[in-house]
XYZ file of C-alpha atoms in Angstrom:
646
model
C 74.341 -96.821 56.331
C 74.992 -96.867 59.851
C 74.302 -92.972 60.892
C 71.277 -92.922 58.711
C 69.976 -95.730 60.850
C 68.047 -93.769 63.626
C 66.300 -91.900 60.529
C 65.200 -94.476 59.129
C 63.840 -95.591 62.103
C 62.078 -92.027 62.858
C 60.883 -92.121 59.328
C 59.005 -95.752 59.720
C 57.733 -94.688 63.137
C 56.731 -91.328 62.013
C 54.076 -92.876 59.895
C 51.757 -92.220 62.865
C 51.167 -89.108 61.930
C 49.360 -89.825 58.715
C 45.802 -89.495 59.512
C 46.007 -88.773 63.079
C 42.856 -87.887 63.523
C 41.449 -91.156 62.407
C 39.361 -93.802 64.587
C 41.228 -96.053 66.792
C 43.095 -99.054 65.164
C 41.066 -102.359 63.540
C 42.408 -104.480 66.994
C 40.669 -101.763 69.509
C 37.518 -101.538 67.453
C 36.858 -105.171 66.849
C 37.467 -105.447 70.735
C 34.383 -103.248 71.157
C 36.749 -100.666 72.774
C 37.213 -98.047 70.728
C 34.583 -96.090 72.386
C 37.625 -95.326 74.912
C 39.284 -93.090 72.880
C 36.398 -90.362 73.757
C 38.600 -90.254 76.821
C 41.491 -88.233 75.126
C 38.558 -84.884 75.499
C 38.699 -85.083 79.140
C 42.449 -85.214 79.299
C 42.782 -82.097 77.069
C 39.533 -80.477 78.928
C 42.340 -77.934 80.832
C 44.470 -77.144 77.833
C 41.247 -76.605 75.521
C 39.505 -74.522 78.161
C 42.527 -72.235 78.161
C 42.924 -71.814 74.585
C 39.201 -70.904 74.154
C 37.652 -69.812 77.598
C 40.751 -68.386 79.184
C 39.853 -70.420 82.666
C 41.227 -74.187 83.590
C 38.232 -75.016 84.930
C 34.869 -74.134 83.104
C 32.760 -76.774 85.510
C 33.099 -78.073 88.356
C 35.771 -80.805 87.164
C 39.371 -79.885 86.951
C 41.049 -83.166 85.396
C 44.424 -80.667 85.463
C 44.806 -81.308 89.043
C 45.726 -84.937 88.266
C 47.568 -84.482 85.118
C 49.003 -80.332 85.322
C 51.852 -81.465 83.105
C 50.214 -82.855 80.408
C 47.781 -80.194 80.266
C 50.824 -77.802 79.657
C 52.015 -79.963 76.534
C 48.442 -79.957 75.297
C 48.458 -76.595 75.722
C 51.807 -75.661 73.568
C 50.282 -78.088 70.792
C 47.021 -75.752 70.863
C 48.613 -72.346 71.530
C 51.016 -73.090 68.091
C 48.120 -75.090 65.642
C 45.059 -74.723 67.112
C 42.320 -76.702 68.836
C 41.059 -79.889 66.881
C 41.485 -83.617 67.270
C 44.488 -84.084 65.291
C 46.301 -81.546 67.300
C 45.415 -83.106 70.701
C 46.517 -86.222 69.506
C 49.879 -84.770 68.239
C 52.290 -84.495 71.269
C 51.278 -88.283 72.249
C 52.645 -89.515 68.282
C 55.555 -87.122 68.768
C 56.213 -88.879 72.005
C 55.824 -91.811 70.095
C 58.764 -91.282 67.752
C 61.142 -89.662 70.335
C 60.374 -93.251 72.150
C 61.462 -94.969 69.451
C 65.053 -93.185 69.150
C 65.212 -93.958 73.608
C 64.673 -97.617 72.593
C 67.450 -97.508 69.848
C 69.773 -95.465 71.832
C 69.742 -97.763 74.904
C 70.322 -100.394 73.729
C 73.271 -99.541 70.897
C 76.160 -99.603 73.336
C 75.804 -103.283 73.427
C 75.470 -103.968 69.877
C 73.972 -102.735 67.000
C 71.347 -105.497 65.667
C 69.919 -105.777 69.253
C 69.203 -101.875 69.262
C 67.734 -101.940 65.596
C 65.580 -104.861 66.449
C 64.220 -102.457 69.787
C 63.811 -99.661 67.726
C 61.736 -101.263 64.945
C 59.735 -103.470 67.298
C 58.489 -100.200 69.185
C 58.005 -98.591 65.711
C 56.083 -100.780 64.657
C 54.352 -102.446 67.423
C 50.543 -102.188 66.529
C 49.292 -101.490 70.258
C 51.896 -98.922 70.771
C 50.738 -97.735 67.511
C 47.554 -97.618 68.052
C 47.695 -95.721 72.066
C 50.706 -93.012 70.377
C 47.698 -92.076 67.980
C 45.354 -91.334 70.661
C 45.228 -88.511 73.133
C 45.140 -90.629 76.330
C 48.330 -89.889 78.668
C 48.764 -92.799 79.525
C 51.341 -92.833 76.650
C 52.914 -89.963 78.218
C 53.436 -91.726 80.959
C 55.187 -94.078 79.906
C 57.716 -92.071 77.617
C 58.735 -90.444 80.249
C 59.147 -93.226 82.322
C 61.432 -94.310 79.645
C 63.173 -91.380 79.936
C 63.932 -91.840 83.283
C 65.369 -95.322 82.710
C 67.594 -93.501 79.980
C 68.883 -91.038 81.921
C 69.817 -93.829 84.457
C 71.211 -96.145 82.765
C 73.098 -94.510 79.843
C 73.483 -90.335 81.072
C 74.071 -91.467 84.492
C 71.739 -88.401 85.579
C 70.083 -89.808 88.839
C 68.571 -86.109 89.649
C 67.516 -85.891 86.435
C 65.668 -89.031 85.998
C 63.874 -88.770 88.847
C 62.573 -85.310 87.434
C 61.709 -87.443 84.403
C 59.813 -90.008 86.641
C 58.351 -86.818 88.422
C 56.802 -85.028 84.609
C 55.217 -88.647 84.283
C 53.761 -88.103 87.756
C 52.639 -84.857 86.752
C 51.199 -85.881 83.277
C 48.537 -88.282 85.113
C 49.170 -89.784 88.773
C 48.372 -92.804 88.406
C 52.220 -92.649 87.048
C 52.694 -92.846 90.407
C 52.458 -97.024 90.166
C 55.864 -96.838 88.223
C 57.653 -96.231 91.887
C 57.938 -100.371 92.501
C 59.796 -100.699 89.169
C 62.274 -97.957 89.936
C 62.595 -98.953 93.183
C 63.145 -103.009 91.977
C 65.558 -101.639 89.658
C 68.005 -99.930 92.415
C 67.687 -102.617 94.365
C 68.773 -104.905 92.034
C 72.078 -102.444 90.739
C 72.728 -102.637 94.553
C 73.413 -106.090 94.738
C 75.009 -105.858 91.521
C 77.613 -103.343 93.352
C 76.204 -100.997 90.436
C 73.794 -97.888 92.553
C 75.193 -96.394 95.512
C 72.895 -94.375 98.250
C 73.884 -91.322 96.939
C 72.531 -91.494 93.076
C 69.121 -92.806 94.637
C 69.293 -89.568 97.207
C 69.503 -87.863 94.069
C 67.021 -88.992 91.948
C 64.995 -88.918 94.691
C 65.532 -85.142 95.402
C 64.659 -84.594 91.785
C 61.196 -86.598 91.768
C 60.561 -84.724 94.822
C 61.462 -81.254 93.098
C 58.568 -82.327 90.660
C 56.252 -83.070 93.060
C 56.836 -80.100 95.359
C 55.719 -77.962 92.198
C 52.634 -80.235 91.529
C 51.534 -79.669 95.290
C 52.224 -76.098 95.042
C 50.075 -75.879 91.977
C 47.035 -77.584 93.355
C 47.448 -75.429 96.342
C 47.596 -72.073 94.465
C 44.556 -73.482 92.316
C 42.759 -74.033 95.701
C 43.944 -70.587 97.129
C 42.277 -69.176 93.940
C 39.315 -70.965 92.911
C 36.163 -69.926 93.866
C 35.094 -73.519 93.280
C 36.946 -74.648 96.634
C 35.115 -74.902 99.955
C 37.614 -76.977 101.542
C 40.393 -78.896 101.048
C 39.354 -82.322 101.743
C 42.771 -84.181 101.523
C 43.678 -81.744 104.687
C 40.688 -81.520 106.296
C 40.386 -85.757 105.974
C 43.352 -87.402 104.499
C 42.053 -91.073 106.370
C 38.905 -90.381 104.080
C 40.340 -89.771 101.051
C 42.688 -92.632 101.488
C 40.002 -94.799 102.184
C 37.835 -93.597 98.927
C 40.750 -94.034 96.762
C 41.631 -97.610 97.650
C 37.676 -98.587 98.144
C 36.311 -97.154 95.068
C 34.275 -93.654 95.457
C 30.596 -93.965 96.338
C 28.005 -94.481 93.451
C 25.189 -93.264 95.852
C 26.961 -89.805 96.462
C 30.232 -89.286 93.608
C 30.278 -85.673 94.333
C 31.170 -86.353 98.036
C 34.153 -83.944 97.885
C 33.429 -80.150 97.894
C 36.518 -79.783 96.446
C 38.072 -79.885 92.404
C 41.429 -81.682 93.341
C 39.916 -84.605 95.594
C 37.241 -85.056 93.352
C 39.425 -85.940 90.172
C 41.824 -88.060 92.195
C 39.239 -90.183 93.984
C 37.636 -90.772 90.722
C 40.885 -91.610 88.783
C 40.084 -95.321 91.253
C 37.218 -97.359 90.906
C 39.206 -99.013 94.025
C 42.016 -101.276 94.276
C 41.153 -103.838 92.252
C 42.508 -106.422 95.374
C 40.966 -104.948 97.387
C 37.314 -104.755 95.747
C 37.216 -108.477 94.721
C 40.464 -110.039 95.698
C 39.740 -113.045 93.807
C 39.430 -111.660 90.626
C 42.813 -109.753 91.271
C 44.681 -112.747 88.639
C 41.983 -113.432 86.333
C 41.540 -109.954 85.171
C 45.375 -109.071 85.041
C 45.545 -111.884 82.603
C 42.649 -111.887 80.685
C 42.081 -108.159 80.343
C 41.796 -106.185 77.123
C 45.319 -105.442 76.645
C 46.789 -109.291 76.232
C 43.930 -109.219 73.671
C 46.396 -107.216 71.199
C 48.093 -110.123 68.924
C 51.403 -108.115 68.388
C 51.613 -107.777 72.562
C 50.482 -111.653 72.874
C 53.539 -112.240 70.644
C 55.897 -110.217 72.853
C 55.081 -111.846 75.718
C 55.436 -115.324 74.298
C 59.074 -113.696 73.289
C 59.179 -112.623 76.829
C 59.228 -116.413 77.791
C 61.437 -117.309 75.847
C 63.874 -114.911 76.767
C 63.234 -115.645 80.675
C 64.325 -119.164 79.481
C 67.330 -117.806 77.668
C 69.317 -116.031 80.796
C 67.816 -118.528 83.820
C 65.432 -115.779 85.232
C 64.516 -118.434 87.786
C 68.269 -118.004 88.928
C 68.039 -114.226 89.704
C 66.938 -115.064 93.233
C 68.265 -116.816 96.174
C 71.653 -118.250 96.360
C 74.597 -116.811 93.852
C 72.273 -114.264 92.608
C 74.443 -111.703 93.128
C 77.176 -113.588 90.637
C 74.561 -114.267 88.400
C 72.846 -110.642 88.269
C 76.682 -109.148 87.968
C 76.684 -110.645 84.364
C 73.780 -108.632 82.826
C 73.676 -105.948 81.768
C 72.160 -102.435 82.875
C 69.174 -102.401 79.990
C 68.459 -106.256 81.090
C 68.329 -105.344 84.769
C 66.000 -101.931 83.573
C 63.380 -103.971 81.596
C 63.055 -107.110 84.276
C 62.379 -104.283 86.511
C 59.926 -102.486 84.546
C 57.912 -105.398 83.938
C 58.417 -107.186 87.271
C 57.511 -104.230 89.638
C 55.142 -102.522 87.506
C 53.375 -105.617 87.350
C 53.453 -106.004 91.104
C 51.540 -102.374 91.110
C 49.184 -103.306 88.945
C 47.955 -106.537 90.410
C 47.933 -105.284 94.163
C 47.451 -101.105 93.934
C 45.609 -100.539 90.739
C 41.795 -101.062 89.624
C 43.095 -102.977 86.452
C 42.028 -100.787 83.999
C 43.100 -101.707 80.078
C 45.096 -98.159 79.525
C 46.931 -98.582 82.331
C 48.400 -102.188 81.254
C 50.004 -100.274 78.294
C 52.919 -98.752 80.159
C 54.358 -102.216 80.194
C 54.425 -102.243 75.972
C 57.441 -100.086 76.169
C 59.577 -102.616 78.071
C 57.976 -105.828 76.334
C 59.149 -104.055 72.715
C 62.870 -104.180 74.385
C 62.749 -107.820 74.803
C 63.238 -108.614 71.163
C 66.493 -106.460 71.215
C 67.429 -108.580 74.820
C 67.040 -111.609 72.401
C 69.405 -109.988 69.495
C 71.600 -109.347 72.295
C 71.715 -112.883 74.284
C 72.086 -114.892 71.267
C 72.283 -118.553 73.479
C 71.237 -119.854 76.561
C 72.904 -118.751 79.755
C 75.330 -121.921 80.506
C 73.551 -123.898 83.741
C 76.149 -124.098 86.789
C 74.408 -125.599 89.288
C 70.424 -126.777 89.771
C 68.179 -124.230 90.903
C 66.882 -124.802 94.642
C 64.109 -123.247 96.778
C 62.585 -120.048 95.883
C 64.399 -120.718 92.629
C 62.200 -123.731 91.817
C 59.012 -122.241 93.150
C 59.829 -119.256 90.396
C 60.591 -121.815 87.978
C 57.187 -123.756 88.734
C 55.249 -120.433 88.737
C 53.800 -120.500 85.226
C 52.367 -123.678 85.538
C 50.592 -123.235 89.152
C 48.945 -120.043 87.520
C 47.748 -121.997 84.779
C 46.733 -124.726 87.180
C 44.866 -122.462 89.446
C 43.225 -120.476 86.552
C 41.781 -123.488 84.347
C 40.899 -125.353 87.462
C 38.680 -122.857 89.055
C 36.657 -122.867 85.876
C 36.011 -127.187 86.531
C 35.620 -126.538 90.019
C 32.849 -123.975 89.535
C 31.163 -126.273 87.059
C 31.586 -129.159 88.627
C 30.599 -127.924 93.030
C 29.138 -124.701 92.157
C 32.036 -123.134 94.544
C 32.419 -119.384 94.222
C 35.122 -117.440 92.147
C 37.347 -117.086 95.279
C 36.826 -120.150 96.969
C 37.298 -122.315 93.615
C 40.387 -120.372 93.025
C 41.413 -121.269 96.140
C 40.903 -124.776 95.776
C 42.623 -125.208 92.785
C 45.557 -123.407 93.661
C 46.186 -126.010 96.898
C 45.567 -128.554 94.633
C 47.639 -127.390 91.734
C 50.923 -126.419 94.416
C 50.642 -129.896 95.924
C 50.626 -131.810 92.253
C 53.587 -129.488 91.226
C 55.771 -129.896 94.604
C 54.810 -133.773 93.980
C 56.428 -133.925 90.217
C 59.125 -131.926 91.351
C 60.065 -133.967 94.289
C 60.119 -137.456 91.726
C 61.474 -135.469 88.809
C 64.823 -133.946 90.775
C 67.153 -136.928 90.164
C 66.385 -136.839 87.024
C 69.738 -135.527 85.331
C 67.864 -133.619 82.500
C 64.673 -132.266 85.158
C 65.860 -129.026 84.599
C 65.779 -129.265 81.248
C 62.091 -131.126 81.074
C 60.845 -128.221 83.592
C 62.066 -125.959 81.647
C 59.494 -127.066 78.603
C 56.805 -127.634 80.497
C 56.587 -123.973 82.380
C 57.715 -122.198 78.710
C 54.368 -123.727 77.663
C 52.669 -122.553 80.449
C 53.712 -119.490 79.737
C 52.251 -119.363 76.369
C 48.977 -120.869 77.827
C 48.854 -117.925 79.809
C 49.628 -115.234 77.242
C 47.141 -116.774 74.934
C 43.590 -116.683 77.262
C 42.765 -113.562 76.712
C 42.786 -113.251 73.210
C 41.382 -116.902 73.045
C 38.729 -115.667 74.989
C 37.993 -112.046 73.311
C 38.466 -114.397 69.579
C 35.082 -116.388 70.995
C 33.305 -113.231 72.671
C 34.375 -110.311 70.455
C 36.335 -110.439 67.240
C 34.838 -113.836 65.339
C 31.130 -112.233 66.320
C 32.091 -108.684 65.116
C 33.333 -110.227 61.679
C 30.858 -111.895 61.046
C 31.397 -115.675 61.968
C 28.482 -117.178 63.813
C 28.937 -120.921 63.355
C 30.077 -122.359 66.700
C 32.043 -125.434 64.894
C 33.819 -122.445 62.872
C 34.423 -120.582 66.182
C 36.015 -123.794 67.633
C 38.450 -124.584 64.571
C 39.812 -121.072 64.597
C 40.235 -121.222 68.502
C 41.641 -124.854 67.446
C 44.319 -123.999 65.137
C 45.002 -120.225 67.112
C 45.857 -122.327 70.013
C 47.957 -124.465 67.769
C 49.838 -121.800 66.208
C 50.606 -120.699 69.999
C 52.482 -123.613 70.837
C 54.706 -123.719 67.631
C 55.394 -119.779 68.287
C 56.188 -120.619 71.928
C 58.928 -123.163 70.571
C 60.180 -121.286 68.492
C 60.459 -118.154 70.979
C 62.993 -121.117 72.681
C 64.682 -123.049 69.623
C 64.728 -119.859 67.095
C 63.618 -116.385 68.574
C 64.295 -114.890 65.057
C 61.278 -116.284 63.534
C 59.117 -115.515 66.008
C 60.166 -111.559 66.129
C 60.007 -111.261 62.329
C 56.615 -112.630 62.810
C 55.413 -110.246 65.357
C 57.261 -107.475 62.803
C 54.989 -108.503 59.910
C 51.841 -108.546 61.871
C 52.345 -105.238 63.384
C 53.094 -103.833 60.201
C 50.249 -104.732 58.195
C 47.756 -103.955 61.170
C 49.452 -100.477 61.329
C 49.022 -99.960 57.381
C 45.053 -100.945 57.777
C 44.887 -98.622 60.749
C 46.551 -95.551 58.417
C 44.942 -96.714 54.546
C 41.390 -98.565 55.950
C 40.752 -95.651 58.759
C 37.319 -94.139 59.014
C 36.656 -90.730 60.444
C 33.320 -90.540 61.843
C 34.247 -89.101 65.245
C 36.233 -86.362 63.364
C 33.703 -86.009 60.917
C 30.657 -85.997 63.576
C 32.737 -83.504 66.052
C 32.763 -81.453 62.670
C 29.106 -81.359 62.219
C 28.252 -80.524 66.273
C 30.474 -77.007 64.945
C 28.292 -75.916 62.360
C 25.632 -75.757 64.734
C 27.508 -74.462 68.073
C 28.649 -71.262 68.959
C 31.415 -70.724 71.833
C 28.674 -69.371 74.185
C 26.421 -72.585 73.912
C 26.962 -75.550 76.412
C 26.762 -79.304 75.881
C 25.527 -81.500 78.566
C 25.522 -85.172 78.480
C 27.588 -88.790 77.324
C 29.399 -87.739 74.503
C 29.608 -84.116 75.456
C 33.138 -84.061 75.749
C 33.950 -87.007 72.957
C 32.565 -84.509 70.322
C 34.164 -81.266 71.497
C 37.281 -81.419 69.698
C 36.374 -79.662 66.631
C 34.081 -77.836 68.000
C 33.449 -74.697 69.977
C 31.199 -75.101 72.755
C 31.600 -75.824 76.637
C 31.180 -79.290 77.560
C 29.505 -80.140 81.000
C 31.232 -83.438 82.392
C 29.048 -86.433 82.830
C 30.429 -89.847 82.884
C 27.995 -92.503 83.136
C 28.281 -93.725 86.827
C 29.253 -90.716 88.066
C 27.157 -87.871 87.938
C 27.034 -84.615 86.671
C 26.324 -81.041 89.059
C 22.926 -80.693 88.405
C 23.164 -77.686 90.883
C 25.667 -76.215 88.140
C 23.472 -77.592 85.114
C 20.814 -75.232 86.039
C 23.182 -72.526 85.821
C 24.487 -72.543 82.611
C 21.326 -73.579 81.756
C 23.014 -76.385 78.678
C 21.344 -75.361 74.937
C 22.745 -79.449 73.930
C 21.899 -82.688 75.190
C 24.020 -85.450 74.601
C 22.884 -89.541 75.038
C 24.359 -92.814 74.247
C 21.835 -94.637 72.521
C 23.140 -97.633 70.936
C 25.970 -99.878 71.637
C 27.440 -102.465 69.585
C 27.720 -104.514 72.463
C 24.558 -105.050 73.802
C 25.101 -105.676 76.937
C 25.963 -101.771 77.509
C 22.154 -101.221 76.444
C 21.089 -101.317 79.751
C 19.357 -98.948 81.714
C 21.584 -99.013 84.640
C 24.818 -98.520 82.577
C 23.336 -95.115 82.093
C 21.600 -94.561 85.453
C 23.822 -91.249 86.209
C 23.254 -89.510 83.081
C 21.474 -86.420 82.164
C 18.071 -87.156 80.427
C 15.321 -85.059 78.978
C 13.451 -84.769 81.956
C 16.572 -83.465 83.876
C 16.377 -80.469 81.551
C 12.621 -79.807 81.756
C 13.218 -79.663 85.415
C 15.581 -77.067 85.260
C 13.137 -74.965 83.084
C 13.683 -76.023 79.236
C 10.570 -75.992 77.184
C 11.387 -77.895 74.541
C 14.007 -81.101 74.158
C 14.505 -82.015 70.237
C 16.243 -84.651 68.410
C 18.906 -83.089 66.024
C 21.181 -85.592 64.736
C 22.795 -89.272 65.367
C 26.114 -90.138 65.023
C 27.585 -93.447 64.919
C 30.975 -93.918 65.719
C 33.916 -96.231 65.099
C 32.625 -98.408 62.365
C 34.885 -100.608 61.233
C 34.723 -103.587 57.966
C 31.496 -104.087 57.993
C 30.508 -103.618 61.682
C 28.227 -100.706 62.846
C 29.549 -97.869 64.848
C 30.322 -99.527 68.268
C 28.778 -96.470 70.065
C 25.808 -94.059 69.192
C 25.211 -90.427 69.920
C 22.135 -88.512 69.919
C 22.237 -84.683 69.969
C 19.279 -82.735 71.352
C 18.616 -78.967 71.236
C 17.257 -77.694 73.901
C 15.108 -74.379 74.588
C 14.001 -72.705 77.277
């Protein structure tokens, strides 16, 4: 049984390729975010261009000068099947599965359970699922990340894991907010005696190798392109630097007269701390990806893992002792999550995709749990920075909950009500700790109190989205009703975060089940109607007619024609609009949610009177196409396709 292992792992997690070209997963849609699949058509905008127009570039966008590599896998998956949603989505599943064997591989030199556990948990694990059946690259990003930890910790191939770390880079930059983790992670095998200088030289030389042929390729584009009046990021770096951190201008997005600067200002709506610095904790734990109830159940595992090997002791004094009895996977995953987390709260603009690089690292920690089957035995009490990471949980709770009274109750501001509470929860906390610490069993009692803090914290943003998104979209109006399932989620949150202590087992076979019957919804209950519609748009394109508007690029896919990009917020060339002279308009018309109804959501988009005043004569509704229904909710987005004549 034991070499036929890893297959049947591949087998389970190659069920992702049944019906690959499906809508996004039941959890994304009934989050009202499946719409940001459509993404996955910009991303493959280079590779599909090549294929069918012979150019990288048929506008004036060039997403390949963010993400060259991944363009070049989307490429080979075109160049050998062809151009069509299942097909962009393909190398992303494949990914998927070769993930899967990483996980199992890692972790088997230090036993055998531990590694199956990791294997099937990332199998199965419904968000992974779901974003490995999608063509967004942020997935690639993070298998080759992954990569890069393998080839660290079990090849012992510094060079080439920093080439690894260097094709995530190159797949999309914002890859580039992995570089904390790795760097947490040598510093940590350093005081473990584990990394010397050289094997960081050396995978240094080799993400550098990467990146000297990613400059060199968005030079040659620039030498080439007749698109290029200047290279801003020369000509301006403070600028740039100052565009990408800030956000890039609303009044004026097409600033930069050149195709590279363009695409990597706009891959930042601006730092998200340094936009609205008070929102900076709030949104990392309440965004859309701790919505996902498989993820919310790693993370309560998380916890109780933390618990298991005294995390709280990995700092100050004796850490060194302490960190020389883990081992290397341990020391990789802490990492991962710890410094990728530190990007994300102080260098990125907090978007949801982005959150799912840390899903490869959280599926290891059921494997961790295999693998440290009791509690680290306590030498000593923890002291000083040990206690304040011990107490950290709680304060965050503290600060979070309490802003929302303090709001209510003085009408303070976000930040200054944040503020508030957090003094006020940090003085309460030093105050029990102080008259807890003779206590013989404190340690113990702490212990409980900041593992349920921890739960409280992994459970907000699903509590939240349960109220504001999934009860509504299924149907479930009655606010009593609304509060009883809240009631007894939150209920079932505390016995899982006991559990995740007392008897980890339970908790993981839990999380297995769930995953697996949201996966087999996601593959038996799909619906196709962005397949299906992206089918239709090609019986009445040709390769020589241009599509201009919202879902231009969404419903390109199957289709032949040459999308125009316009995001809404952003703009499109109207300059280059009147040159190509666009025979379809494309328009969001209808939202599930509401809210995105508005006029000003919108505001940049092409409209029928931008046409008529580049010389059409005649704007025409064709067709509507709803997309991502799902049980019995309408399509969470709507389409409209206009000809045009002129």
């Amino acid at each position: 049984m034991g070499p036929l292992i890893p297959w049947i792992l591949v087998f389970i997690a190659a069920m992702r390729l049944v019906h690959l070209d499906a809508d996004p997963g039941l959890v994304k849609s009934i989050l009202n975010n499946a719409a940001d699949v459509g993404d996955e058509a910009y991303w493959a905008f280079g590779a599909r261009n090549l294929i069918l127009f012979g150019t990288l570039a048929s506008d004036d966008y060039l997403q390949a000068a963010t993400s060259p590599f991944y363009t070049v896998i989307t490429y080979t998956a075109y160049w050998l099947f062809g151009v069509s949603m299942y097909t962009t989505r393909l190398p992303n599943a494949l990914l998927g599965i070769a993930a899967v064997v990483l996980a199992y591989r890692l972790i088997r030199p230090y036993s055998k359970p531990a590694a199956v556990v990791a294997g099937l948990t990332l199998a199965l694990e419904n968000n992974f699922f779901i974003h490995t059946r999608m063509g967004q690259v942020e997935a690639t990003n993070g298998f080759f990340a992954l990569l890069a930890f393998y080839l660290l910790v079990r090849s012992k191939a510094p060079g080439l894991a920093g080439v690894a770390l260097g094709l995530s880079v190159a797949s999309k930059i914002v890859a580039l907010l992995m570089l904390p983790a790795f760097a947490l992670f040598f510093l940590l095998q350093w005081i473990r005696g584990v990394a010397r200088a050289r094997e960081m030289l050396r995978f240094c030389a080799g993400l550098a190798a990467v990146g000297g042929l990613l400059v060199g390729f968005v030079l040659y584009y620039h030498g080439v392109s007749a698109q290029t009046q200047g290279l801003s990021l020369l000509r301006n770096p403070l600028r740039a630097v100052v565009d990408f951190v800030t956000g890039y201008d609303l009044a004026n997005p097409l600033r930069y007269d050149d195709v590279f600067m363009k695409n990597l200002v706009m891959q930042s709506q601006g730092v998200a701390l340094v936009r609205n610095p008070a929102r900076v904790l709030i949104d990392f734990v309440t965004g859309f990806y701790m919505s996902y109830p498989s993820t919310v159940l790693l993370v309560v595992l998380l916890g109780g893992y933390a618990w298991r090997a005294r995390v709280a002791l990995w700092v100050g004094r004796g850490a060194r002792e302490r960190l020389a009895r883990l081992t290397d996977i341990e020391i990789m995953v802490v990492a991962w999550l710890a410094g990728y987390a530190v990007s994300m709260i102080l260098l990125s603009d907090m978007h949801n995709r982005r959150m799912n690089l840390f899903t490869i690292p959280l599926a290891l920690v059921p494997g961790l749990l295999v693998l440290r089957a009791e509690d680290e035995p306590m030498t000593e009490r923890p002291r000083g920075l040990q206690v304040a990471l011990l107490c950290a949980p709680p304060v965050f709770v503290g600060m979070l909950l309490g802003r929302r009274v303090l709001e209510a109750l003085t009408g303070l501001g976000t930040g200054s009500s944040l503020l508030a509470a957090g003094l006020i929860t940090v003085a309460a906390t030093s105050a029990l700790v102080v008259w807890a610490r003779p206590s013989a069993r404190w340690w113990e009692r702490a212990g409980w109190v900041t593992l349920m803090a921890w739960v409280a914290l992994a459970s907000m943003s699903l509590g939240f989205s349960l109220v504001t998104r999934i009860l509504p979209n299924l149907g479930v109006a009655s606010r009593l009703t609304k509060v009883g399932i809240v009631i007894v989620f939150l209920t079932a949150m505390i016995v899982l975060g006991i559990l995740a202590r007392k008897s980890a087992p339970a908790v993981i076979v839990a999380m297995l089940l769930l995953s697996a019957s949201l996966d087999a919804y996601d593959i038996l209950g799909s619906s196709f109607s962005a397949r299906d519609a992206s089918l239709q748009v090609r019986a009445v394109t040709t390769s020589d007619d241009w599509g201009i508007g919202d879902g231009a690029h969404v419903l390109s896919l199957n289709a032949p024609y040459r999308p125009v990009q316009a995001y809404p917020g952003r703009g499109v060339n109207r300059d280059f609009a009147a040159t190509v002279r666009p025979r379809f308009l494309f328009r969001e018309v209808d939202h599930r949610d509401k809210r995105f109804n508005d006029p000003k959501w919108t505001e940049f988009s092409v409209r029928e009177e931008d046409l008529y005043a580049i010389g059409a004569s005649r704007v025409e509704a064709i067709a509507e196409f709803p997309l991502y229904p799902v049980l019995s909710m309408p399509g969470e987005v709507t389409y409209r396709l206009y000809r045009v004549t002129y």
